[in-house]
Amino acid sequence: MPDYDTLAKTIASLTEGEDDAVALMATVTCEVHHFDVRFDWTGFYRVTEPDLLKIGPYQGRHGCLQIPFSRGVCGTAARTGKVQLIPNVEAFEGHIACATSTRSELVLPVFNGVGLLIAVFDIDSDQLDAFTVEDATQMASILKVVFKAVNI
Ligand code: SME
């Protein structure tokens, strides 16, 4: 099992006292991306205007710059406010193929300290069925701690 305890502690110590959303996103992206070889693209899409996501800090090959709430796995996470664990992207209607190598995805909504949706956190894998419910639960808990400091 991946060592989520260490990941959470590392991220907490790196981000303590920081409340800038982009600084936090960049740090979380870096730590998570290098945490597990299953993760081939890791990054944030930010809510920059109603019903629109724009690319934020990421690691991996280039991502699409804009995603409307109406489209893709990221848009669905933003629209519903619910975690999207997609074992096979080809079976997901409306999946956006920024990278044709992506086979599975985990996308989590990101809320600030007052419960406002500020972004989604997207982890993509070139492996089919790469993500577990444990991944989703642990990532959600890390995001909650980190982004509660943000006031935008
Ligand atoms: N796969 C995502 C789009 C973002 S990228 O793959 C980096 C989606 O369908 O929402």
PDB file of N, CA and C in Angstrom, residues 8 20 23 37 43 62-63 65 74 77-79 92 105 108 115 118 124 128-130 133 135 137 140 149:
ATOM      1  N   ALA A   8       1.162  12.705   3.388  1.00  0.00           N
ATOM      2  CA  ALA A   8       0.358  13.736   4.057  1.00  0.00           C
ATOM      3  C   ALA A   8       1.236  14.590   4.971  1.00  0.00           C
ATOM      4  N   ASP A  20      -1.495  30.960  -0.342  1.00  0.00           N
ATOM      5  CA  ASP A  20      -1.613  31.288  -1.770  1.00  0.00           C
ATOM      6  C   ASP A  20      -1.970  30.018  -2.550  1.00  0.00           C
ATOM      7  N   ALA A  23       0.699  28.590  -5.074  1.00  0.00           N
ATOM      8  CA  ALA A  23       1.855  28.018  -4.362  1.00  0.00           C
ATOM      9  C   ALA A  23       1.487  26.651  -3.779  1.00  0.00           C
ATOM     10  N   VAL A  37       4.533   5.628  -9.259  1.00  0.00           N
ATOM     11  CA  VAL A  37       4.775   5.473 -10.698  1.00  0.00           C
ATOM     12  C   VAL A  37       3.486   5.321 -11.497  1.00  0.00           C
ATOM     13  N   GLY A  43      -2.161  17.285 -11.832  1.00  0.00           N
ATOM     14  CA  GLY A  43      -2.252  18.739 -11.784  1.00  0.00           C
ATOM     15  C   GLY A  43      -3.634  19.266 -11.471  1.00  0.00           C
ATOM     16  N   HIS A  62       1.883  18.257 -21.812  1.00  0.00           N
ATOM     17  CA  HIS A  62       0.998  19.422 -21.728  1.00  0.00           C
ATOM     18  C   HIS A  62      -0.478  19.033 -21.614  1.00  0.00           C
ATOM     19  N   GLY A  63      -1.193  19.828 -20.821  1.00  0.00           N
ATOM     20  CA  GLY A  63      -2.622  19.593 -20.629  1.00  0.00           C
ATOM     21  C   GLY A  63      -3.430  20.603 -21.425  1.00  0.00           C
ATOM     22  N   LEU A  65      -5.795  23.686 -22.124  1.00  0.00           N
ATOM     23  CA  LEU A  65      -5.780  24.933 -21.356  1.00  0.00           C
ATOM     24  C   LEU A  65      -7.107  25.230 -20.668  1.00  0.00           C
ATOM     25  N   CYS A  74     -12.919  16.042 -15.636  1.00  0.00           N
ATOM     26  CA  CYS A  74     -12.672  17.219 -14.793  1.00  0.00           C
ATOM     27  C   CYS A  74     -13.929  18.076 -14.685  1.00  0.00           C
ATOM     28  N   ALA A  77     -16.413  16.489 -12.340  1.00  0.00           N
ATOM     29  CA  ALA A  77     -16.047  16.669 -10.925  1.00  0.00           C
ATOM     30  C   ALA A  77     -16.405  18.077 -10.461  1.00  0.00           C
ATOM     31  N   ALA A  78     -16.154  19.065 -11.335  1.00  0.00           N
ATOM     32  CA  ALA A  78     -16.446  20.457 -10.976  1.00  0.00           C
ATOM     33  C   ALA A  78     -17.961  20.691 -10.879  1.00  0.00           C
ATOM     34  N   ARG A  79     -18.697  20.147 -11.846  1.00  0.00           N
ATOM     35  CA  ARG A  79     -20.149  20.364 -11.922  1.00  0.00           C
ATOM     36  C   ARG A  79     -20.872  19.724 -10.747  1.00  0.00           C
ATOM     37  N   PHE A  92     -15.934   6.345 -20.517  1.00  0.00           N
ATOM     38  CA  PHE A  92     -16.521   7.562 -19.951  1.00  0.00           C
ATOM     39  C   PHE A  92     -16.952   8.476 -21.083  1.00  0.00           C
ATOM     40  N   GLU A 105      -8.374   7.612 -14.618  1.00  0.00           N
ATOM     41  CA  GLU A 105      -8.237   8.929 -13.984  1.00  0.00           C
ATOM     42  C   GLU A 105      -8.876   8.959 -12.607  1.00  0.00           C
ATOM     43  N   LEU A 108     -10.587  14.984  -8.264  1.00  0.00           N
ATOM     44  CA  LEU A 108     -11.241  15.388  -7.005  1.00  0.00           C
ATOM     45  C   LEU A 108     -11.557  16.876  -7.019  1.00  0.00           C
ATOM     46  N   GLY A 115     -15.793  26.386   1.820  1.00  0.00           N
ATOM     47  CA  GLY A 115     -16.592  25.447   1.036  1.00  0.00           C
ATOM     48  C   GLY A 115     -16.850  25.847  -0.403  1.00  0.00           C
ATOM     49  N   ILE A 118     -12.797  25.784  -5.774  1.00  0.00           N
ATOM     50  CA  ILE A 118     -11.783  26.647  -6.399  1.00  0.00           C
ATOM     51  C   ILE A 118     -11.040  25.950  -7.537  1.00  0.00           C
ATOM     52  N   ASP A 124      -3.889  11.391 -13.704  1.00  0.00           N
ATOM     53  CA  ASP A 124      -4.137  10.490 -14.835  1.00  0.00           C
ATOM     54  C   ASP A 124      -3.062   9.409 -14.867  1.00  0.00           C
ATOM     55  N   LEU A 128      -4.561   0.973 -17.055  1.00  0.00           N
ATOM     56  CA  LEU A 128      -5.993   0.763 -16.885  1.00  0.00           C
ATOM     57  C   LEU A 128      -6.265   0.492 -15.403  1.00  0.00           C
ATOM     58  N   ASP A 129      -7.360   1.056 -14.880  1.00  0.00           N
ATOM     59  CA  ASP A 129      -7.802   0.752 -13.513  1.00  0.00           C
ATOM     60  C   ASP A 129      -6.692   0.980 -12.477  1.00  0.00           C
ATOM     61  N   ALA A 130      -6.018   2.103 -12.593  1.00  0.00           N
ATOM     62  CA  ALA A 130      -4.846   2.350 -11.731  1.00  0.00           C
ATOM     63  C   ALA A 130      -5.218   2.795 -10.321  1.00  0.00           C
ATOM     64  N   VAL A 133     -10.143   3.177  -4.223  1.00  0.00           N
ATOM     65  CA  VAL A 133     -10.950   4.033  -3.351  1.00  0.00           C
ATOM     66  C   VAL A 133     -10.052   4.623  -2.262  1.00  0.00           C
ATOM     67  N   ASP A 135      -6.937   5.534  -2.659  1.00  0.00           N
ATOM     68  CA  ASP A 135      -6.293   6.719  -3.263  1.00  0.00           C
ATOM     69  C   ASP A 135      -7.225   7.929  -3.159  1.00  0.00           C
ATOM     70  N   THR A 137      -9.794   8.502  -1.144  1.00  0.00           N
ATOM     71  CA  THR A 137     -10.022   8.932   0.240  1.00  0.00           C
ATOM     72  C   THR A 137      -8.817   9.691   0.786  1.00  0.00           C
ATOM     73  N   ALA A 140      -8.343  13.101  -0.957  1.00  0.00           N
ATOM     74  CA  ALA A 140      -9.366  14.054  -0.506  1.00  0.00           C
ATOM     75  C   ALA A 140      -8.994  14.617   0.856  1.00  0.00           C
ATOM     76  N   ALA A 149      -6.831  26.781   4.085  1.00  0.00           N
ATOM     77  CA  ALA A 149      -6.206  28.078   4.361  1.00  0.00           C
ATOM     78  C   ALA A 149      -6.513  29.124   3.282  1.00  0.00           C
TER      79      ALA A 149
END
